[in-house]
Amino acid sequence: MTLLQVMPEDDPTRILLRTREPERIATSLADCSVALRHWPLRGSIAAGTTAGDVLARYRPEIDDLCAREGLALVDVAQLHPEPGAEWATRAATARKAFLEEHRHAEDEVRFFAHGTGCFYLHLDARIHAVVCEAGDLLSVPAGTRHWFDMGPRPEFTAIRFFEREDGWVGDFTGDPIAGRFPRLDALLATDATDATDATK
Ligand SMILES: [Fe+2]
């Protein structure tokens, strides 16, 4: 289930808000100009599901979103667990590539067709950790400082949308902040119940 946990940028141990309520998550993110929407899932996805198949399943939604939001390019990023050390090394390398805070010149738009990943959005002196799951469409506004954790055993299939060929290029802030905040596995492992909303 989609999860939002909000923490002050200077205190990763303090939880201002932790909720799995879809309405509350969407409202809280919308207050920061971040859109979290949902598409109905079109079947299950496994390791053998090709990018072409994934795109074909969601073609009507993709075309509609691209037309409305000026997005021109679409691709599929996916990782599925495999046995063996080679995959583990590949997964660790992929995970590390997105774990440093950065921003982009255009919106970062991702639809999760399968699996899980966590976006950490650095907004208004707070970190909004958004654990996305299958069916979530997240739009991170251009210029938003953020990082992404796919977890220690990455499993996800995400459709990525771009305005331009080089739109995905990251501008790294050099701030080591990401290292201080709980990773995806820690966020999901915690037994913290929904926290009182202290974000107001
Ligand atoms: Fe990014």
Short mmCIF file of C-alpha atoms and ligand atoms in Angstrom, two decimals:
data_model
loop_
_atom_site.label_atom_id
_atom_site.label_comp_id
_atom_site.label_asym_id
_atom_site.label_seq_id
_atom_site.Cartn_x
_atom_site.Cartn_y
_atom_site.Cartn_z
CA MET A 1 0.00 0.00 0.00
CA THR A 2 1.20 3.46 -0.80
CA LEU A 3 2.80 5.16 2.19
CA LEU A 4 3.73 8.76 2.98
CA GLN A 5 6.10 9.63 5.81
CA VAL A 6 7.06 13.25 6.40
CA MET A 7 10.12 14.21 8.48
CA PRO A 8 11.90 17.51 9.18
CA GLU A 9 15.01 17.90 7.01
CA ASP A 10 17.14 18.23 10.16
CA ASP A 11 15.68 15.31 12.14
CA PRO A 12 15.14 11.98 10.34
CA THR A 13 13.96 10.39 13.60
CA ARG A 14 10.97 12.69 13.99
CA ILE A 15 7.83 11.66 12.12
CA LEU A 16 5.52 14.57 11.38
CA LEU A 17 3.10 12.49 9.38
CA ARG A 18 2.89 8.83 8.47
CA THR A 19 -0.17 7.66 6.61
CA ARG A 20 -1.42 5.05 4.17
CA GLU A 21 -4.72 6.82 3.55
CA PRO A 22 -4.84 7.56 -0.18
CA GLU A 23 -6.85 10.76 0.20
CA ARG A 24 -4.59 12.13 2.88
CA ILE A 25 -1.46 11.29 0.92
CA ALA A 26 -2.78 12.95 -2.23
CA THR A 27 -3.88 16.06 -0.34
CA SER A 28 -0.64 16.39 1.56
CA LEU A 29 1.41 16.07 -1.63
CA ALA A 30 -0.89 18.38 -3.59
CA ASP A 31 -0.17 21.07 -0.97
CA CYS A 32 3.44 20.85 -2.22
CA SER A 33 2.41 20.82 -5.91
CA VAL A 34 3.23 17.11 -6.21
CA ALA A 35 0.59 15.03 -8.00
CA LEU A 36 -0.06 11.43 -7.00
CA ARG A 37 -2.71 9.80 -9.16
CA HIS A 38 -3.75 6.23 -9.81
CA TRP A 39 -4.36 4.16 -12.89
CA PRO A 40 -6.21 0.84 -12.83
CA LEU A 41 -3.76 -2.05 -13.19
CA ARG A 42 -3.83 -3.94 -16.48
CA GLY A 43 -2.78 -7.43 -15.47
CA SER A 44 0.15 -8.78 -13.53
CA ILE A 45 3.76 -8.32 -14.56
CA ALA A 46 6.56 -10.85 -14.21
CA ALA A 47 10.24 -11.02 -15.14
CA GLY A 48 9.39 -12.08 -18.68
CA THR A 49 6.99 -9.22 -19.40
CA THR A 50 8.55 -7.06 -22.10
CA ALA A 51 8.66 -3.27 -22.14
CA GLY A 52 6.59 -3.33 -25.32
CA ASP A 53 3.90 -5.37 -23.61
CA VAL A 54 3.81 -2.99 -20.64
CA LEU A 55 3.50 0.05 -22.91
CA ALA A 56 0.79 -1.62 -25.00
CA ARG A 57 -1.32 -2.37 -21.95
CA TYR A 58 -1.30 1.24 -20.79
CA ARG A 59 -1.32 2.88 -24.23
CA PRO A 60 -4.63 4.77 -23.79
CA GLU A 61 -3.55 6.25 -20.43
CA ILE A 62 -0.08 7.02 -21.76
CA ASP A 63 -1.35 8.83 -24.83
CA ASP A 64 -3.85 10.81 -22.78
CA LEU A 65 -1.25 11.89 -20.21
CA CYS A 66 1.31 12.81 -22.87
CA ALA A 67 -1.22 14.92 -24.76
CA ARG A 68 -2.40 16.75 -21.66
CA GLU A 69 1.00 17.37 -20.06
CA GLY A 70 3.31 17.88 -22.99
CA LEU A 71 5.26 14.66 -22.48
CA ALA A 72 6.90 13.30 -25.59
CA LEU A 73 9.00 10.29 -24.66
CA VAL A 74 8.12 7.14 -22.78
CA ASP A 75 10.15 4.15 -21.72
CA VAL A 76 10.06 1.31 -19.20
CA ALA A 77 12.53 0.76 -16.37
CA GLN A 78 12.31 -2.55 -14.57
CA LEU A 79 14.16 -4.86 -12.27
CA HIS A 80 13.06 -8.27 -11.08
CA PRO A 81 14.94 -10.38 -8.56
CA GLU A 82 17.10 -13.17 -9.92
CA PRO A 83 19.22 -15.72 -8.08
CA GLY A 84 22.95 -15.29 -8.02
CA ALA A 85 25.64 -12.79 -7.16
CA GLU A 86 25.72 -11.18 -10.59
CA TRP A 87 22.18 -9.90 -10.27
CA ALA A 88 22.83 -8.73 -6.71
CA THR A 89 25.78 -6.67 -7.93
CA ARG A 90 23.73 -5.21 -10.77
CA ALA A 91 20.88 -4.38 -8.40
CA ALA A 92 23.20 -2.72 -5.89
CA THR A 93 24.72 -0.59 -8.66
CA ALA A 94 21.29 0.43 -9.95
CA ARG A 95 20.14 1.28 -6.44
CA LYS A 96 23.17 3.43 -5.69
CA ALA A 97 22.74 5.49 -8.86
CA PHE A 98 19.58 7.15 -7.56
CA LEU A 99 20.42 7.48 -3.88
CA GLU A 100 21.98 10.94 -4.00
CA GLU A 101 19.91 14.11 -3.86
CA HIS A 102 19.37 15.69 -7.26
CA ARG A 103 16.90 17.67 -9.33
CA HIS A 104 15.80 17.77 -12.96
CA ALA A 105 15.00 20.53 -15.43
CA GLU A 106 11.65 18.89 -16.15
CA ASP A 107 9.00 17.08 -14.13
CA GLU A 108 9.86 13.50 -13.13
CA VAL A 109 6.77 11.46 -14.00
CA ARG A 110 6.63 7.77 -13.15
CA PHE A 111 3.89 5.15 -13.25
CA PHE A 112 4.44 2.00 -11.23
CA ALA A 113 2.90 -0.91 -13.11
CA HIS A 114 4.51 -3.41 -10.71
CA GLY A 115 6.50 -3.49 -7.49
CA THR A 116 7.68 -0.79 -5.13
CA GLY A 117 10.03 2.19 -4.94
CA CYS A 118 10.40 5.19 -2.67
CA PHE A 119 10.78 8.81 -3.74
CA TYR A 120 12.17 11.20 -1.14
CA LEU A 121 11.03 14.72 -1.92
CA HIS A 122 12.87 17.59 -0.23
CA LEU A 123 10.19 20.25 0.06
CA ASP A 124 9.81 23.19 2.42
CA ALA A 125 12.47 22.03 4.91
CA ARG A 126 10.86 18.61 5.07
CA ILE A 127 11.47 15.21 3.53
CA HIS A 128 8.38 13.57 2.10
CA ALA A 129 9.10 9.86 1.66
CA VAL A 130 6.55 8.49 -0.80
CA VAL A 131 6.54 4.71 -1.10
CA CYS A 132 4.93 4.08 -4.48
CA GLU A 133 3.28 0.81 -5.34
CA ALA A 134 1.60 -0.67 -8.40
CA GLY A 135 -1.02 1.70 -9.76
CA ASP A 136 0.65 4.92 -8.54
CA LEU A 137 1.46 7.72 -10.96
CA LEU A 138 3.75 10.29 -9.33
CA SER A 139 4.67 13.66 -10.85
CA VAL A 140 7.59 15.42 -9.18
CA PRO A 141 7.79 19.05 -10.30
CA ALA A 142 10.91 20.26 -12.14
CA GLY A 143 13.53 21.62 -9.78
CA THR A 144 12.38 19.58 -6.78
CA ARG A 145 15.30 18.19 -4.79
CA HIS A 146 14.79 14.44 -4.43
CA TRP A 147 16.29 10.97 -4.41
CA PHE A 148 14.95 7.49 -5.03
CA ASP A 149 15.43 4.15 -3.29
CA MET A 150 14.50 0.90 -5.00
CA GLY A 151 15.46 -1.09 -1.90
CA PRO A 152 18.00 -3.87 -1.25
CA ARG A 153 16.13 -6.35 -3.47
CA PRO A 154 14.68 -4.17 -6.23
CA GLU A 155 11.46 -5.27 -7.83
CA PHE A 156 9.55 -2.80 -9.92
CA THR A 157 8.31 -1.98 -13.40
CA ALA A 158 7.93 1.75 -14.00
CA ILE A 159 6.82 3.67 -17.06
CA ARG A 160 8.91 6.84 -17.30
CA PHE A 161 7.74 9.97 -19.09
CA PHE A 162 9.98 12.72 -20.46
CA GLU A 163 9.54 16.03 -22.24
CA ARG A 164 12.93 15.90 -23.93
CA GLU A 165 15.62 13.36 -24.76
CA ASP A 166 17.92 14.61 -21.99
CA GLY A 167 15.15 15.41 -19.51
CA TRP A 168 16.18 12.65 -17.13
CA VAL A 169 19.67 14.07 -16.57
CA GLY A 170 20.16 14.76 -12.87
CA ASP A 171 21.67 17.91 -11.39
CA PHE A 172 23.22 16.61 -8.16
CA THR A 173 23.09 18.98 -5.19
CA GLY A 174 26.12 17.46 -3.42
CA ASP A 175 24.15 17.44 -0.18
CA PRO A 176 24.69 14.12 1.65
CA ILE A 177 21.22 14.39 3.20
CA ALA A 178 19.96 11.14 1.65
CA GLY A 179 22.35 9.12 3.80
CA ARG A 180 20.69 10.33 6.98
CA PHE A 181 17.14 9.23 6.18
CA PRO A 182 15.61 5.76 6.52
CA ARG A 183 15.85 3.69 3.36
CA LEU A 184 12.88 1.99 1.75
CA ASP A 185 13.33 -1.25 3.69
CA ALA A 186 13.51 0.62 7.01
CA LEU A 187 10.44 2.66 6.18
CA LEU A 188 8.44 -0.47 5.48
CA ALA A 189 9.87 -2.44 8.39
CA THR A 190 9.02 0.11 11.06
CA ASP A 191 6.02 -0.66 13.19
CA ALA A 192 5.19 3.02 13.59
CA THR A 193 1.48 3.52 13.39
CA ASP A 194 -0.02 6.47 11.59
CA ALA A 195 1.36 9.59 13.25
CA THR A 196 -0.66 12.59 14.26
CA ASP A 197 -0.47 15.18 11.53
CA ALA A 198 2.12 17.66 12.77
CA THR A 199 2.78 19.13 9.35
CA LYS A 200 0.45 22.09 9.83
FE FE B 1 15.27 11.99 -10.30
#
